[in-house]
PDB file of C-alpha atoms in Angstrom:
ATOM      1  CA  THR A1499      -0.087  -0.009  -0.106  1.00 42.00           C
ATOM      2  CA  ILE A1500       1.502   3.344  -0.787  1.00 44.00           C
ATOM      3  CA  LEU A1501       0.470   5.360   2.155  1.00 44.00           C
ATOM      4  CA  ILE A1502      -2.440   5.090   5.137  1.00 43.00           C
ATOM      5  CA  GLU A1503      -3.658   8.013   6.531  1.00 44.00           C
ATOM      6  CA  LYS A1504      -6.895   8.651   8.449  1.00 54.00           C
ATOM      7  CA  ASP A1505      -7.247  12.287   6.633  1.00 79.00           C
ATOM      8  CA  GLY A1506      -8.594  11.260   3.153  1.00 79.00           C
ATOM      9  CA  ARG A1507      -7.839  14.711   1.887  1.00 83.00           C
ATOM     10  CA  ALA A1508      -3.556  14.327   3.326  1.00 86.00           C
ATOM     11  CA  ARG A1509      -3.886  11.117   1.826  1.00 87.00           C
ATOM     12  CA  ALA A1510      -4.762  12.328  -1.804  1.00 88.00           C
ATOM     13  CA  MET A1511      -2.256  14.731  -2.176  1.00 89.00           C
ATOM     14  CA  HIS A1512       0.202  12.353  -0.949  1.00 88.00           C
ATOM     15  CA  LEU A1513      -0.884  10.164  -3.412  1.00 91.00           C
ATOM     16  CA  LYS A1514      -0.739  12.992  -6.355  1.00 89.00           C
ATOM     17  CA  PRO A1515       2.860  12.229  -7.265  1.00 90.00           C
ATOM     18  CA  TYR A1516       2.097   8.711  -7.993  1.00 91.00           C
ATOM     19  CA  VAL A1517      -0.659   9.459 -10.569  1.00 90.00           C
ATOM     20  CA  THR A1518       1.947  10.758 -12.367  1.00 88.00           C
ATOM     21  CA  SER A1519       4.366   8.289 -12.055  1.00 89.00           C
ATOM     22  CA  LYS A1520       6.253   6.490 -15.150  1.00 88.00           C
ATOM     23  CA  ILE A1521       5.866   3.290 -13.104  1.00 91.00           C
ATOM     24  CA  PHE A1522       2.321   1.934 -14.186  1.00 90.00           C
ATOM     25  CA  PRO A1523       1.725   0.189 -11.301  1.00 93.00           C
ATOM     26  CA  ALA A1524       2.568   2.980  -9.029  1.00 92.00           C
ATOM     27  CA  ARG A1525       0.059   4.781 -10.964  1.00 91.00           C
ATOM     28  CA  ARG A1526      -2.506   2.064 -11.082  1.00 92.00           C
ATOM     29  CA  GLN A1527      -2.548   1.542  -7.030  1.00 94.00           C
ATOM     30  CA  ALA A1528      -2.564   5.663  -6.444  1.00 93.00           C
ATOM     31  CA  MET A1529      -5.355   5.378  -8.321  1.00 94.00           C
ATOM     32  CA  GLU A1530      -7.249   2.459  -6.498  1.00 94.00           C
ATOM     33  CA  GLU A1531      -6.168   4.019  -3.118  1.00 93.00           C
ATOM     34  CA  LEU A1532      -7.564   7.727  -4.014  1.00 93.00           C
ATOM     35  CA  GLY A1533     -10.942   5.874  -4.658  1.00 93.00           C
ATOM     36  CA  LYS A1534     -10.518   4.516  -1.347  1.00 92.00           C
ATOM     37  CA  SER A1535      -9.738   7.865   0.607  1.00 92.00           C
ATOM     38  CA  GLY A1536     -13.095   8.919   0.751  1.00 91.00           C
ATOM     39  CA  PRO A1537     -15.179  11.985   0.698  1.00 92.00           C
ATOM     40  CA  PRO A1538     -12.835  14.088   2.001  1.00 91.00           C
ATOM     41  CA  ALA A1539     -10.248  13.473  -1.045  1.00 92.00           C
ATOM     42  CA  VAL A1540     -12.914  14.494  -3.698  1.00 93.00           C
ATOM     43  CA  GLY A1541     -11.709  18.352  -3.735  1.00 93.00           C
ATOM     44  CA  THR A1542      -7.677  16.972  -4.585  1.00 93.00           C
ATOM     45  CA  ILE A1543      -9.128  14.796  -7.121  1.00 95.00           C
ATOM     46  CA  GLY A1544     -10.985  17.346  -8.782  1.00 95.00           C
ATOM     47  CA  GLU A1545      -7.970  19.571  -8.554  1.00 94.00           C
ATOM     48  CA  MET A1546      -6.136  16.932 -10.406  1.00 94.00           C
ATOM     49  CA  LEU A1547      -8.931  16.782 -13.091  1.00 94.00           C
ATOM     50  CA  ASP A1548      -8.804  20.395 -13.734  1.00 94.00           C
ATOM     51  CA  ASN A1549      -5.363  19.765 -14.498  1.00 92.00           C
ATOM     52  CA  PRO A1550      -4.316  19.575 -18.111  1.00 89.00           C
ATOM     53  CA  ALA A1551      -1.341  18.182 -17.307  1.00 88.00           C
ATOM     54  CA  LEU A1552      -3.164  14.972 -16.324  1.00 90.00           C
ATOM     55  CA  ALA A1553      -5.661  14.913 -18.936  1.00 89.00           C
ATOM     56  CA  GLU A1554      -4.555  11.656 -19.839  1.00 89.00           C
ATOM     57  CA  ASP A1555      -5.547  10.468 -16.634  1.00 91.00           C
ATOM     58  CA  ALA A1556      -8.992  11.898 -16.474  1.00 91.00           C
ATOM     59  CA  SER A1557     -11.135   8.920 -16.955  1.00 92.00           C
ATOM     60  CA  ASP A1558      -9.473   7.110 -14.154  1.00 93.00           C
ATOM     61  CA  LEU A1559      -9.518  10.313 -12.048  1.00 95.00           C
ATOM     62  CA  VAL A1560     -13.081  10.509 -13.026  1.00 95.00           C
ATOM     63  CA  ASP A1561     -13.478   6.784 -11.517  1.00 94.00           C
ATOM     64  CA  ALA A1562     -11.494   7.286  -8.339  1.00 95.00           C
ATOM     65  CA  MET A1563     -14.060  10.499  -7.788  1.00 95.00           C
ATOM     66  CA  VAL A1564     -17.291   8.090  -8.095  1.00 95.00           C
ATOM     67  CA  LYS A1565     -15.747   5.912  -5.769  1.00 95.00           C
ATOM     68  CA  ALA A1566     -14.239   8.289  -3.098  1.00 95.00           C
ATOM     69  CA  GLY A1567     -17.537   9.976  -3.223  1.00 94.00           C
ATOM     70  CA  GLY A1568     -20.192   7.969  -4.088  1.00 91.00           C
ATOM     71  CA  LYS A1569     -23.668   9.588  -4.208  1.00 90.00           C
ATOM     72  CA  ALA A1570     -22.641  12.629  -2.618  1.00 92.00           C
ATOM     73  CA  VAL A1571     -20.753  13.765  -6.003  1.00 95.00           C
ATOM     74  CA  GLY A1572     -22.998  13.565  -8.430  1.00 94.00           C
ATOM     75  CA  ASP A1573     -23.799  17.763  -8.480  1.00 95.00           C
ATOM     76  CA  GLU A1574     -19.996  17.626  -9.004  1.00 95.00           C
ATOM     77  CA  LEU A1575     -20.009  14.862 -12.051  1.00 96.00           C
ATOM     78  CA  ASN A1576     -23.057  16.537 -13.544  1.00 96.00           C
ATOM     79  CA  ARG A1577     -21.595  19.918 -13.663  1.00 97.00           C
ATOM     80  CA  ARG A1578     -18.678  18.452 -15.371  1.00 97.00           C
ATOM     81  CA  PHE A1579     -20.736  16.608 -17.782  1.00 98.00           C
ATOM     82  CA  GLU A1580     -22.413  19.736 -18.599  1.00 98.00           C
ATOM     83  CA  ARG A1581     -19.231  21.383 -19.721  1.00 97.00           C
ATOM     84  CA  ASP A1582     -18.154  17.991 -21.905  1.00 97.00           C
ATOM     85  CA  VAL A1583     -21.253  18.473 -23.271  1.00 98.00           C
ATOM     86  CA  ALA A1584     -21.162  22.024 -24.059  1.00 98.00           C
ATOM     87  CA  PHE A1585     -17.537  21.084 -25.340  1.00 98.00           C
ATOM     88  CA  TRP A1586     -18.889  18.174 -27.779  1.00 98.00           C
ATOM     89  CA  GLU A1587     -21.418  20.937 -28.882  1.00 98.00           C
ATOM     90  CA  ARG A1588     -19.053  23.311 -30.290  1.00 97.00           C
ATOM     91  CA  THR A1589     -16.124  20.676 -31.450  1.00 97.00           C
ATOM     92  CA  GLY A1590     -18.083  17.707 -32.880  1.00 96.00           C
ATOM     93  CA  PRO A1591     -19.567  19.474 -35.581  1.00 97.00           C
ATOM     94  CA  SER A1592     -16.417  20.538 -37.078  1.00 96.00           C
ATOM     95  CA  LEU A1593     -14.715  17.100 -36.676  1.00 95.00           C
ATOM     96  CA  ARG A1594     -14.025  15.053 -39.140  1.00 93.00           C
ATOM     97  CA  GLN A1595     -15.214  11.089 -40.148  1.00 91.00           C
ATOM     98  CA  GLY A1596     -12.383   9.045 -38.640  1.00 90.00           C
ATOM     99  CA  TRP A1597     -11.084  11.801 -36.481  1.00 93.00           C
ATOM    100  CA  TRP A1598     -10.436   9.265 -33.763  1.00 91.00           C
ATOM    101  CA  ASN A1599      -7.604   7.731 -35.736  1.00 91.00           C
ATOM    102  CA  GLU A1600      -6.086  11.192 -36.396  1.00 91.00           C
ATOM    103  CA  ASP A1601      -4.069  11.076 -33.309  1.00 90.00           C
ATOM    104  CA  PRO A1602      -3.750   7.851 -31.937  1.00 88.00           C
ATOM    105  CA  THR A1603      -1.617   9.195 -29.110  1.00 87.00           C
ATOM    106  CA  PRO A1604      -1.650   8.593 -25.336  1.00 80.00           C
ATOM    107  CA  ASN A1605      -2.512  12.476 -24.810  1.00 83.00           C
ATOM    108  CA  SER A1606      -4.507  12.984 -27.204  1.00 91.00           C
ATOM    109  CA  PRO A1607      -6.809  15.268 -26.357  1.00 93.00           C
ATOM    110  CA  LEU A1608     -10.176  14.385 -27.739  1.00 94.00           C
ATOM    111  CA  ARG A1609      -9.330  10.650 -27.239  1.00 93.00           C
ATOM    112  CA  ASN A1610      -8.971  11.752 -23.361  1.00 92.00           C
ATOM    113  CA  ARG A1611     -11.683  14.368 -23.335  1.00 94.00           C
ATOM    114  CA  TYR A1612     -13.965  11.509 -25.237  1.00 95.00           C
ATOM    115  CA  GLY A1613     -12.763   9.062 -22.083  1.00 93.00           C
ATOM    116  CA  GLN A1614     -13.455  11.661 -19.500  1.00 94.00           C
ATOM    117  CA  THR A1615     -17.287  12.192 -20.813  1.00 97.00           C
ATOM    118  CA  TYR A1616     -17.872   8.733 -21.113  1.00 96.00           C
ATOM    119  CA  HIS A1617     -16.409   7.832 -17.600  1.00 94.00           C
ATOM    120  CA  LEU A1618     -18.995  10.564 -16.634  1.00 96.00           C
ATOM    121  CA  VAL A1619     -21.663   9.112 -18.016  1.00 97.00           C
ATOM    122  CA  VAL A1620     -20.939   5.915 -17.011  1.00 96.00           C
ATOM    123  CA  GLY A1621     -20.147   6.606 -13.155  1.00 94.00           C
ATOM    124  CA  LEU A1622     -23.106   9.187 -12.926  1.00 96.00           C
ATOM    125  CA  GLU A1623     -25.300   6.301 -13.897  1.00 95.00           C
ATOM    126  CA  GLN A1624     -23.537   3.982 -11.767  1.00 92.00           C
ATOM    127  CA  MET A1625     -24.802   6.394  -8.535  1.00 91.00           C
ATOM    128  CA  HIS A1626     -28.337   6.399  -9.683  1.00 91.00           C
ATOM    129  CA  TYR A1627     -27.515  10.500 -10.157  1.00 93.00           C
ATOM    130  CA  ALA A1628     -31.364  11.485 -11.685  1.00 91.00           C
ATOM    131  CA  GLY A1629     -30.393  15.332 -12.026  1.00 94.00           C
ATOM    132  CA  ALA A1630     -28.180  14.189 -15.228  1.00 96.00           C
ATOM    133  CA  LEU A1631     -31.085  13.339 -16.900  1.00 96.00           C
ATOM    134  CA  ASN A1632     -31.575  16.476 -19.268  1.00 96.00           C
ATOM    135  CA  THR A1633     -27.614  16.250 -20.101  1.00 97.00           C
ATOM    136  CA  ALA A1634     -27.748  12.593 -20.662  1.00 97.00           C
ATOM    137  CA  ILE A1635     -30.445  13.416 -23.353  1.00 97.00           C
ATOM    138  CA  GLU A1636     -28.903  16.237 -24.954  1.00 98.00           C
ATOM    139  CA  LEU A1637     -25.432  14.266 -25.646  1.00 98.00           C
ATOM    140  CA  ARG A1638     -27.305  11.216 -26.885  1.00 97.00           C
ATOM    141  CA  ASP A1639     -29.271  13.366 -29.518  1.00 97.00           C
ATOM    142  CA  LEU A1640     -25.793  15.790 -30.269  1.00 97.00           C
ATOM    143  CA  TRP A1641     -23.610  12.288 -30.481  1.00 96.00           C
ATOM    144  CA  ARG A1642     -26.811  10.719 -32.779  1.00 95.00           C
ATOM    145  CA  SER A1643     -27.333  13.753 -34.846  1.00 96.00           C
ATOM    146  CA  LEU A1644     -23.331  13.410 -36.272  1.00 95.00           C
ATOM    147  CA  PRO A1645     -22.434  10.696 -37.771  1.00 93.00           C
ATOM    148  CA  GLN A1646     -18.651  11.617 -37.032  1.00 93.00           C
ATOM    149  CA  LEU A1647     -19.698  11.057 -33.394  1.00 94.00           C
ATOM    150  CA  ASN A1648     -21.689   8.097 -33.444  1.00 89.00           C
ATOM    151  CA  ASP A1649     -19.370   5.948 -35.434  1.00 86.00           C
ATOM    152  CA  PRO A1650     -20.145   2.599 -35.048  1.00 84.00           C
ATOM    153  CA  SER A1651     -16.575   1.765 -34.921  1.00 82.00           C
ATOM    154  CA  GLY A1652     -16.820   2.108 -31.012  1.00 82.00           C
ATOM    155  CA  LEU A1653     -17.550   5.814 -30.867  1.00 85.00           C
ATOM    156  CA  ASP A1654     -21.305   5.036 -30.960  1.00 87.00           C
ATOM    157  CA  LYS A1655     -20.681   3.510 -26.925  1.00 94.00           C
ATOM    158  CA  MET A1656     -21.587   7.050 -25.706  1.00 96.00           C
ATOM    159  CA  THR A1657     -25.083   6.703 -27.002  1.00 95.00           C
ATOM    160  CA  GLU A1658     -25.558   3.443 -25.323  1.00 95.00           C
ATOM    161  CA  ALA A1659     -23.840   4.936 -21.753  1.00 96.00           C
ATOM    162  CA  CYS A1660     -26.036   7.740 -22.156  1.00 97.00           C
ATOM    163  CA  GLU A1661     -29.357   5.386 -22.769  1.00 96.00           C
ATOM    164  CA  ALA A1662     -28.591   3.592 -19.977  1.00 96.00           C
ATOM    165  CA  LEU A1663     -28.571   6.959 -17.369  1.00 96.00           C
ATOM    166  CA  ILE A1664     -31.455   7.931 -19.174  1.00 96.00           C
ATOM    167  CA  THR A1665     -33.184   4.845 -18.585  1.00 95.00           C
ATOM    168  CA  GLN A1666     -32.072   4.440 -14.827  1.00 91.00           C
ATOM    169  CA  SER A1667     -32.670   8.408 -14.155  1.00 89.00           C
ATOM    170  CA  GLN A1668     -36.283   7.688 -15.546  1.00 88.00           C
ATOM    171  CA  SER A1669     -37.102   4.658 -13.321  1.00 86.00           C
ATOM    172  CA  ASN A1670     -36.278   7.013 -10.218  1.00 68.00           C
TER     173      ASN A1670
END
């Protein structure tokens, strides 16, 4: 175990350097430990999510935030989800078919943003956050309306995730 402390925020702060480690097992362990750090770690995880240098880790950080904060982070995740939907509304129409393969590097901004958005949708669905219903409908409809986003080679998974969130939200 990397660090064991009672204060979740301090624990999260101490895990920060390991999140960016070049050693994959250390990074993976740090993400797992962040998720176990509890609600006090949510602010630190949010700061990491806001750091452009950690964009490559956004998906894992969203997962860690969901695990650390549980239902209490629903509003925070939904705010981030709304920002991501606004991003896709601005960016999606200008993308070309096949944009996913234009920059296959691990630090591809569009791939990282897709991963973050997808994990936000999945996290909100897992926590049964009904407040994301309208945002999920908005993203689903946008994704369906743009063939370059709703590409059946795998990008259509976003539509499926939105559908799951919408179905779950409507059943609450």
